[in-house]
mmCIF file of N, CA, C and O in Angstrom:
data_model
loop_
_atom_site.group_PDB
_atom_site.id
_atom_site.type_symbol
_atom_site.label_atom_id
_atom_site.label_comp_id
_atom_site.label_asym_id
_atom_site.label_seq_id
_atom_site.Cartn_x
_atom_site.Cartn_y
_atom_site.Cartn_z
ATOM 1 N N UNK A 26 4.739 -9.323 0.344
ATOM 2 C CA UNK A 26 3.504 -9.361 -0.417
ATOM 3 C C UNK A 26 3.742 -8.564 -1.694
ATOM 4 O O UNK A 26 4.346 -7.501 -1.557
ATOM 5 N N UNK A 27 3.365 -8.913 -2.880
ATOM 6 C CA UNK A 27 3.725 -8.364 -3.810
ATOM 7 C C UNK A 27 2.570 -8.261 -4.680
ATOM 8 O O UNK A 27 2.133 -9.387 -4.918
ATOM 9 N N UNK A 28 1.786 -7.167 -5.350
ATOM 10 C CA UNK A 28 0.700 -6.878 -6.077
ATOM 11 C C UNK A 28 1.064 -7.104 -7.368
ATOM 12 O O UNK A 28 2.240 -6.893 -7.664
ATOM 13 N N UNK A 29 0.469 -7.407 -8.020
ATOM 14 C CA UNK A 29 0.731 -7.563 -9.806
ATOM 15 C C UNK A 29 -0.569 -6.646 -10.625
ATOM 16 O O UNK A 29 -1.732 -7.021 -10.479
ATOM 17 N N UNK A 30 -0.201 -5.297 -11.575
ATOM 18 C CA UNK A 30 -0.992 -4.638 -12.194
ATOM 19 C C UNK A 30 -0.657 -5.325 -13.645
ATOM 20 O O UNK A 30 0.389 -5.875 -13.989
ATOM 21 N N UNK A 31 -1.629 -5.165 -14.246
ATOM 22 C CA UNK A 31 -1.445 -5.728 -15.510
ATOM 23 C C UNK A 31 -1.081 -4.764 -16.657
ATOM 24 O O UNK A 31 -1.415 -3.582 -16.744
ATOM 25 N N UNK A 32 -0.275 -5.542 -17.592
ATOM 26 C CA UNK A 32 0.488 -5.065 -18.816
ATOM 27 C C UNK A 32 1.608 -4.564 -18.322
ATOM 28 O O UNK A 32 2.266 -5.122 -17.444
ATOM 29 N N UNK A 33 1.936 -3.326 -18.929
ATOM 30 C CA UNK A 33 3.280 -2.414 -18.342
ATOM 31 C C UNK A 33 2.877 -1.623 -16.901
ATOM 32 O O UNK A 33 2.892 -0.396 -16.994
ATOM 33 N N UNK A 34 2.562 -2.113 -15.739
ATOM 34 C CA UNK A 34 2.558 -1.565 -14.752
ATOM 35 C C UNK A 34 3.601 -2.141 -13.939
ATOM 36 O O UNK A 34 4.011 -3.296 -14.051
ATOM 37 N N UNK A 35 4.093 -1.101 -12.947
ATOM 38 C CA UNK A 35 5.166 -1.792 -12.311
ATOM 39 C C UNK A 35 4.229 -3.060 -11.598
ATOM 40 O O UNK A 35 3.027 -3.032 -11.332
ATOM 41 N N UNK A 36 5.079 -4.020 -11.419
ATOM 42 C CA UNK A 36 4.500 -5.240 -10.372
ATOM 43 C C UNK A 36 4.990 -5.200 -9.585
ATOM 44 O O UNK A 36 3.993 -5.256 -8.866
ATOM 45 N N UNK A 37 6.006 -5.125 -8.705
ATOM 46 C CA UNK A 37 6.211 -5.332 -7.741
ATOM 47 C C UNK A 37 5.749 -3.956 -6.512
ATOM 48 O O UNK A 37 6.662 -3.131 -6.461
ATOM 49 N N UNK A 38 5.182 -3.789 -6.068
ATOM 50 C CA UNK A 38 5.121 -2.527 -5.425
ATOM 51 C C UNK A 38 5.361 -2.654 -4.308
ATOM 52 O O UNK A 38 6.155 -1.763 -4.007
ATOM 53 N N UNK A 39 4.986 -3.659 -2.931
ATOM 54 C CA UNK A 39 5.539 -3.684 -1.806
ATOM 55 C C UNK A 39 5.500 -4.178 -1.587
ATOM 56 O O UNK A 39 4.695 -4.952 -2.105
ATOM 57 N N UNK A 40 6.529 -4.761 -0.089
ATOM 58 C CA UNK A 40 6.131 -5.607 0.774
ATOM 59 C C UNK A 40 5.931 -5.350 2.396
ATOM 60 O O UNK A 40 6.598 -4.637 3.145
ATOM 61 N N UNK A 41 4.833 -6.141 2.662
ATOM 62 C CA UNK A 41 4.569 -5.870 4.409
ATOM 63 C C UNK A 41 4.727 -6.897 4.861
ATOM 64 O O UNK A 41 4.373 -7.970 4.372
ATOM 65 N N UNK A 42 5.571 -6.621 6.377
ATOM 66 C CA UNK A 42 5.498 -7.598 7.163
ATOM 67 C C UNK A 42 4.995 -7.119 8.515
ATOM 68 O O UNK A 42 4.908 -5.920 8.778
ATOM 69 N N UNK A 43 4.646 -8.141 9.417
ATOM 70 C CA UNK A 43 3.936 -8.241 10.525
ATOM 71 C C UNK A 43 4.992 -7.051 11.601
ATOM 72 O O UNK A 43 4.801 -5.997 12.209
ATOM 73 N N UNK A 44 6.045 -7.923 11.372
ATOM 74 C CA UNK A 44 7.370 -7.203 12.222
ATOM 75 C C UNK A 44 8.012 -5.577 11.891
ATOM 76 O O UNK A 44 8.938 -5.052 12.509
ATOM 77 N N UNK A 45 7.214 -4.955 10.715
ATOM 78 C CA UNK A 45 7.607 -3.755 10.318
ATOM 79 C C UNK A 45 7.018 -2.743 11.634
ATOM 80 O O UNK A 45 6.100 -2.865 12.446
ATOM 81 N N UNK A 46 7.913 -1.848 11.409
ATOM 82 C CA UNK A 46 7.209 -0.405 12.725
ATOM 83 C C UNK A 46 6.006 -0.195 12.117
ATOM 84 O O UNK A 46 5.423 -0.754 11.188
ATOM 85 N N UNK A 47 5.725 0.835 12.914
ATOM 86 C CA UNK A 47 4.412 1.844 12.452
ATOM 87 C C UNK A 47 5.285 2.917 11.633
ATOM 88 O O UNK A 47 4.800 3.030 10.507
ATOM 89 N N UNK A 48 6.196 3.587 11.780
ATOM 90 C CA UNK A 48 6.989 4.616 10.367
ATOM 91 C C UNK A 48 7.135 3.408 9.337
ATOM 92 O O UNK A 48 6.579 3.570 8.251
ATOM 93 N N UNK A 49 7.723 2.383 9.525
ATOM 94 C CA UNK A 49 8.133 1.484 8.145
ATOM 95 C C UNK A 49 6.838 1.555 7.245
ATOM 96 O O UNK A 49 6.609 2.078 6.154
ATOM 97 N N UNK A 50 5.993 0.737 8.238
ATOM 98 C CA UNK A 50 4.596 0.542 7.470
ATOM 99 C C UNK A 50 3.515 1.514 6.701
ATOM 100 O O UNK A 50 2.742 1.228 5.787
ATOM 101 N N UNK A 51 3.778 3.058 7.547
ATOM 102 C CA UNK A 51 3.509 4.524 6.907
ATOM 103 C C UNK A 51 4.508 4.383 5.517
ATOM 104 O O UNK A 51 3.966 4.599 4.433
ATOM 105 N N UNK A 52 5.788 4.068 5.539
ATOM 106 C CA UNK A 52 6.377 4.760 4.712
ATOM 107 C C UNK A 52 6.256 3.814 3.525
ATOM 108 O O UNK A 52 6.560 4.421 2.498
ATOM 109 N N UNK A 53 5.949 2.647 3.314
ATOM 110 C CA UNK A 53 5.546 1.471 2.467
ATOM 111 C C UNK A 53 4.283 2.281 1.753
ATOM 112 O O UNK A 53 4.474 2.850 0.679
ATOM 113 N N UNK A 54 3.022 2.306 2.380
ATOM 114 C CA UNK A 54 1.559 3.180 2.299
ATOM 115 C C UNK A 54 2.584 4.478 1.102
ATOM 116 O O UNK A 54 2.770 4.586 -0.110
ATOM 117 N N UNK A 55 2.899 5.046 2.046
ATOM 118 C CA UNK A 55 3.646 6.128 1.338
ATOM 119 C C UNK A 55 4.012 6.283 -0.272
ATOM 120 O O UNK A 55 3.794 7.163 -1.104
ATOM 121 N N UNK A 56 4.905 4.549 -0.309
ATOM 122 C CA UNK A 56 5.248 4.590 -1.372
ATOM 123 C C UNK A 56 4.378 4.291 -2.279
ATOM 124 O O UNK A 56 4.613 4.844 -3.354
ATOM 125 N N UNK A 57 3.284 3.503 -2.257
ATOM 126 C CA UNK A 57 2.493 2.689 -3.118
ATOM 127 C C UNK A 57 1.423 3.950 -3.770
ATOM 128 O O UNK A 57 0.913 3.953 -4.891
ATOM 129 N N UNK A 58 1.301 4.820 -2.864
ATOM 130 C CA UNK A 58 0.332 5.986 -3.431
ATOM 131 C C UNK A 58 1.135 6.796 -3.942
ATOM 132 O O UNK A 58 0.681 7.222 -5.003
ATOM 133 N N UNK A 59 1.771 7.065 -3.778
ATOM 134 C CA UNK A 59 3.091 7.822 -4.622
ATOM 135 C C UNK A 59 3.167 7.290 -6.212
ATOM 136 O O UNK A 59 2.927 7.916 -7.245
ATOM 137 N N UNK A 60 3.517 6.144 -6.052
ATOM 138 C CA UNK A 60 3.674 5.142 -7.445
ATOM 139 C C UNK A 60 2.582 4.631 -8.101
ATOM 140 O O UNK A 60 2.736 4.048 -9.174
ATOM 141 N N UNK A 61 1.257 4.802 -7.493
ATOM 142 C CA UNK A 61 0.486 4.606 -8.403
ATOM 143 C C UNK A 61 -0.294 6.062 -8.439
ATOM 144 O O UNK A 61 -1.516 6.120 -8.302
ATOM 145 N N UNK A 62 0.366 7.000 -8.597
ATOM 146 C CA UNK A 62 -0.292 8.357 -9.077
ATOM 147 C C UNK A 62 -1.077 8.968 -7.977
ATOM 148 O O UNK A 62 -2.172 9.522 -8.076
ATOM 149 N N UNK A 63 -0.415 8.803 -7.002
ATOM 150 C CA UNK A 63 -1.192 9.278 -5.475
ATOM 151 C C UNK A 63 -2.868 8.860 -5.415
ATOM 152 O O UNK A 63 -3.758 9.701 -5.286
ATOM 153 N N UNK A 64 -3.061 7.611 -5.518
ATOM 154 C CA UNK A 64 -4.114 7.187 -5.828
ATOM 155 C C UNK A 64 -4.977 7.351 -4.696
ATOM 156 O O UNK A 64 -4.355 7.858 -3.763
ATOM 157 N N UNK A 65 -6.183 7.111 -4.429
ATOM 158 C CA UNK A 65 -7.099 7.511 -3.314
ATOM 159 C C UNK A 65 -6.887 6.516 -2.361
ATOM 160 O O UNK A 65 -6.276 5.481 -2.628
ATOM 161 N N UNK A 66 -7.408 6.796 -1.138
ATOM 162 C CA UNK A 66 -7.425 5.453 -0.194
ATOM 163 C C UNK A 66 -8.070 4.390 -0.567
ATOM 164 O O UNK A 66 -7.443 3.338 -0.448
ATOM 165 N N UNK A 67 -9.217 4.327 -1.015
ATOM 166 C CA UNK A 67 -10.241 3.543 -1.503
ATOM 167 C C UNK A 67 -9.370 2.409 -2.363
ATOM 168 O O UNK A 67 -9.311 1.196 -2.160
ATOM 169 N N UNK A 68 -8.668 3.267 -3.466
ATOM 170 C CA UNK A 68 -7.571 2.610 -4.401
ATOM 171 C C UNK A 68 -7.176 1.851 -4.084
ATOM 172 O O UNK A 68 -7.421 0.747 -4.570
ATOM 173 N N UNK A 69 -5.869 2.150 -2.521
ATOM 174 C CA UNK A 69 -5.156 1.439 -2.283
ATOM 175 C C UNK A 69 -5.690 0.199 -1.397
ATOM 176 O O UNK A 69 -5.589 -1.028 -1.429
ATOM 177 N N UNK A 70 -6.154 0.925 -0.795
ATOM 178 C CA UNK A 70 -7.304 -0.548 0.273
ATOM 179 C C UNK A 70 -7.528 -1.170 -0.350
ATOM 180 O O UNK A 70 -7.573 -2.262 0.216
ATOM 181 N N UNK A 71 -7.914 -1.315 -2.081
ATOM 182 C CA UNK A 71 -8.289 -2.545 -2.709
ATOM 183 C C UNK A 71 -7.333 -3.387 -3.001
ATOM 184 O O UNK A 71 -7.526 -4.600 -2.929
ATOM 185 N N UNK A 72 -6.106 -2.835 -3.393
ATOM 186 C CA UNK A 72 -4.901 -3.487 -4.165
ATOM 187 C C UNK A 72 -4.456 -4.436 -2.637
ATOM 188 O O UNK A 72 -4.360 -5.663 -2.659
ATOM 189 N N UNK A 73 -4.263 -3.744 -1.598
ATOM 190 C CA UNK A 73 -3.867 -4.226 -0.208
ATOM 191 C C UNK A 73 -4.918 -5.453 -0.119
ATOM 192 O O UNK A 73 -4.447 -6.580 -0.277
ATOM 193 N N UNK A 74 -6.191 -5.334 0.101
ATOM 194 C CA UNK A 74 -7.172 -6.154 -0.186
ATOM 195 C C UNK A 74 -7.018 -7.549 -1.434
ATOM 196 O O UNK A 74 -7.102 -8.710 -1.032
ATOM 197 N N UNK A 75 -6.855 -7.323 -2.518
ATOM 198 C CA UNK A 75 -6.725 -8.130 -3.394
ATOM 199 C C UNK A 75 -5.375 -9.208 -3.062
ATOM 200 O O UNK A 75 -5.371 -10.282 -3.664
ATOM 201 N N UNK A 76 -4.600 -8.994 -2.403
ATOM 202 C CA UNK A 76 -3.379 -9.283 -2.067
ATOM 203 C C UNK A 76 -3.368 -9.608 -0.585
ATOM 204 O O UNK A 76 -2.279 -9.786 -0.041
ATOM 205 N N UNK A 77 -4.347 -9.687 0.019
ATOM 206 C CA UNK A 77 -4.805 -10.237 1.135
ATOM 207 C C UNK A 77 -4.277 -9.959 2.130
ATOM 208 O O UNK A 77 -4.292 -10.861 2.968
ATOM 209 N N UNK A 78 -3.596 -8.683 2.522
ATOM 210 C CA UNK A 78 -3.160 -7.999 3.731
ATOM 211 C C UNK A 78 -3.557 -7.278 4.521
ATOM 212 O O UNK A 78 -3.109 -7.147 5.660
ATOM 213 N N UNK A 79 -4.880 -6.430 3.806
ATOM 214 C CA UNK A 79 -5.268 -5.555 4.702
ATOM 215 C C UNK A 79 -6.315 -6.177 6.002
ATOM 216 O O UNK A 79 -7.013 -7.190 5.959
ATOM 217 N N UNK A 80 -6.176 -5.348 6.963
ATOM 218 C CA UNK A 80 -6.061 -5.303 8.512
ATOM 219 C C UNK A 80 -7.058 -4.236 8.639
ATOM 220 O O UNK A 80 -7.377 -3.598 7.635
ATOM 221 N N UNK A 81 -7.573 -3.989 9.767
ATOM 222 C CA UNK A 81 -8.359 -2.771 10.490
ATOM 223 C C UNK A 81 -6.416 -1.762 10.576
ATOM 224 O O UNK A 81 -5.967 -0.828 9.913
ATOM 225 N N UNK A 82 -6.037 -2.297 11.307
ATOM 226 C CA UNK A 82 -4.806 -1.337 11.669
ATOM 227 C C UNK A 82 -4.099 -0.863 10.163
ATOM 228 O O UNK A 82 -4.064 0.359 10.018
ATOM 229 N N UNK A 83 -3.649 -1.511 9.260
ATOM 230 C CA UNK A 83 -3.395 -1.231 8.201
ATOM 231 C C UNK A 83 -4.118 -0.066 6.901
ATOM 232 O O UNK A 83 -3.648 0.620 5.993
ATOM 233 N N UNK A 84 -5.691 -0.385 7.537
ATOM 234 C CA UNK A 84 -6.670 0.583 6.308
ATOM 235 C C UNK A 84 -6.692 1.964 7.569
ATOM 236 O O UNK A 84 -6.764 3.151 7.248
ATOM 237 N N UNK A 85 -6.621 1.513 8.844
ATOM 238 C CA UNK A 85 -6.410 2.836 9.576
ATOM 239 C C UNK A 85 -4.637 3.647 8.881
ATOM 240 O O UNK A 85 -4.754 4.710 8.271
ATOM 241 N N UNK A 86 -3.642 3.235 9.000
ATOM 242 C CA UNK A 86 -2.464 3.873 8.338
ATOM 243 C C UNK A 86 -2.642 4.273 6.560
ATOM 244 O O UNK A 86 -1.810 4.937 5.941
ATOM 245 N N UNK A 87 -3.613 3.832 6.102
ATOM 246 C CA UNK A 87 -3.548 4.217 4.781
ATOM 247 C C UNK A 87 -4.562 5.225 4.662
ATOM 248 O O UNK A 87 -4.391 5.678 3.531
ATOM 249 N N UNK A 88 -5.321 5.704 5.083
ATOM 250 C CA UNK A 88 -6.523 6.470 5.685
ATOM 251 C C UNK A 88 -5.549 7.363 6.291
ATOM 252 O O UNK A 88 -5.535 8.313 5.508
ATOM 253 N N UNK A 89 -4.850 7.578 7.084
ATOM 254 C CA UNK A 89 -3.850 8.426 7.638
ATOM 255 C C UNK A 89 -2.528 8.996 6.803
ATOM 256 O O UNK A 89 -1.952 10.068 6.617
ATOM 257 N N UNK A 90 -2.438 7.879 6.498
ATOM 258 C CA UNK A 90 -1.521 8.728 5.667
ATOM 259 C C UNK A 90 -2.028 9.648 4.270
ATOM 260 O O UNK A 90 -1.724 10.819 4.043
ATOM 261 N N UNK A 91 -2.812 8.830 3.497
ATOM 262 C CA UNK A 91 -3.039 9.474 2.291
ATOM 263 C C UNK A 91 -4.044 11.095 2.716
ATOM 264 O O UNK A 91 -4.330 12.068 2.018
ATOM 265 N N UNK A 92 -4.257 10.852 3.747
ATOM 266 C CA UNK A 92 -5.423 12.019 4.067
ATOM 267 C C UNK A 92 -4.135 13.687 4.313
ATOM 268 O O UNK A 92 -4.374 14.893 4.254
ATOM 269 N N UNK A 93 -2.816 12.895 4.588
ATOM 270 C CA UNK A 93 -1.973 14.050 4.783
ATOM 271 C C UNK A 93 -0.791 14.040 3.356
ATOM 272 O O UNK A 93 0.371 14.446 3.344
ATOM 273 N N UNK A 94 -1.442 13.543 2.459
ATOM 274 C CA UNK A 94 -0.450 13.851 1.614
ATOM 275 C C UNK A 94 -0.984 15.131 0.264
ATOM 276 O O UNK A 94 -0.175 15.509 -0.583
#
């Protein structure tokens, strides 16, 4: 899955798959708030959202993770 920000933003930021662990899938979360300026959960749930991935289990790991970073 790949997000697209517009102008000079990076585009490619991640990809998820079904078959990733629970660390892979933390550490994906990980990266995307990292790279977009440790952005809030709210943030990222949308971009995940817009890009049509997010899950109950998924906004639970991004909620988890960003809450410990």
């Amino acid at each position: 899955i790949y997000i697209k920000k517009k102008k000079d933003r990076v585009q490619e930021i991640f990809f998820l798959e079904e078959t990733l662990s629970l660390k892979q899938k933390e550490n994906q979360v990980l990266k995307i708030h990292k790279q977009f300026g440790h952005s809030s959960s709210s943030s990222v749930k949308r971009m995940i959202r817009n890009a049509g991935v997010l899950n109950s289990e998924l906004s639970k790991i991004i909620d988890d993770v960003i809450s410990k970073c």
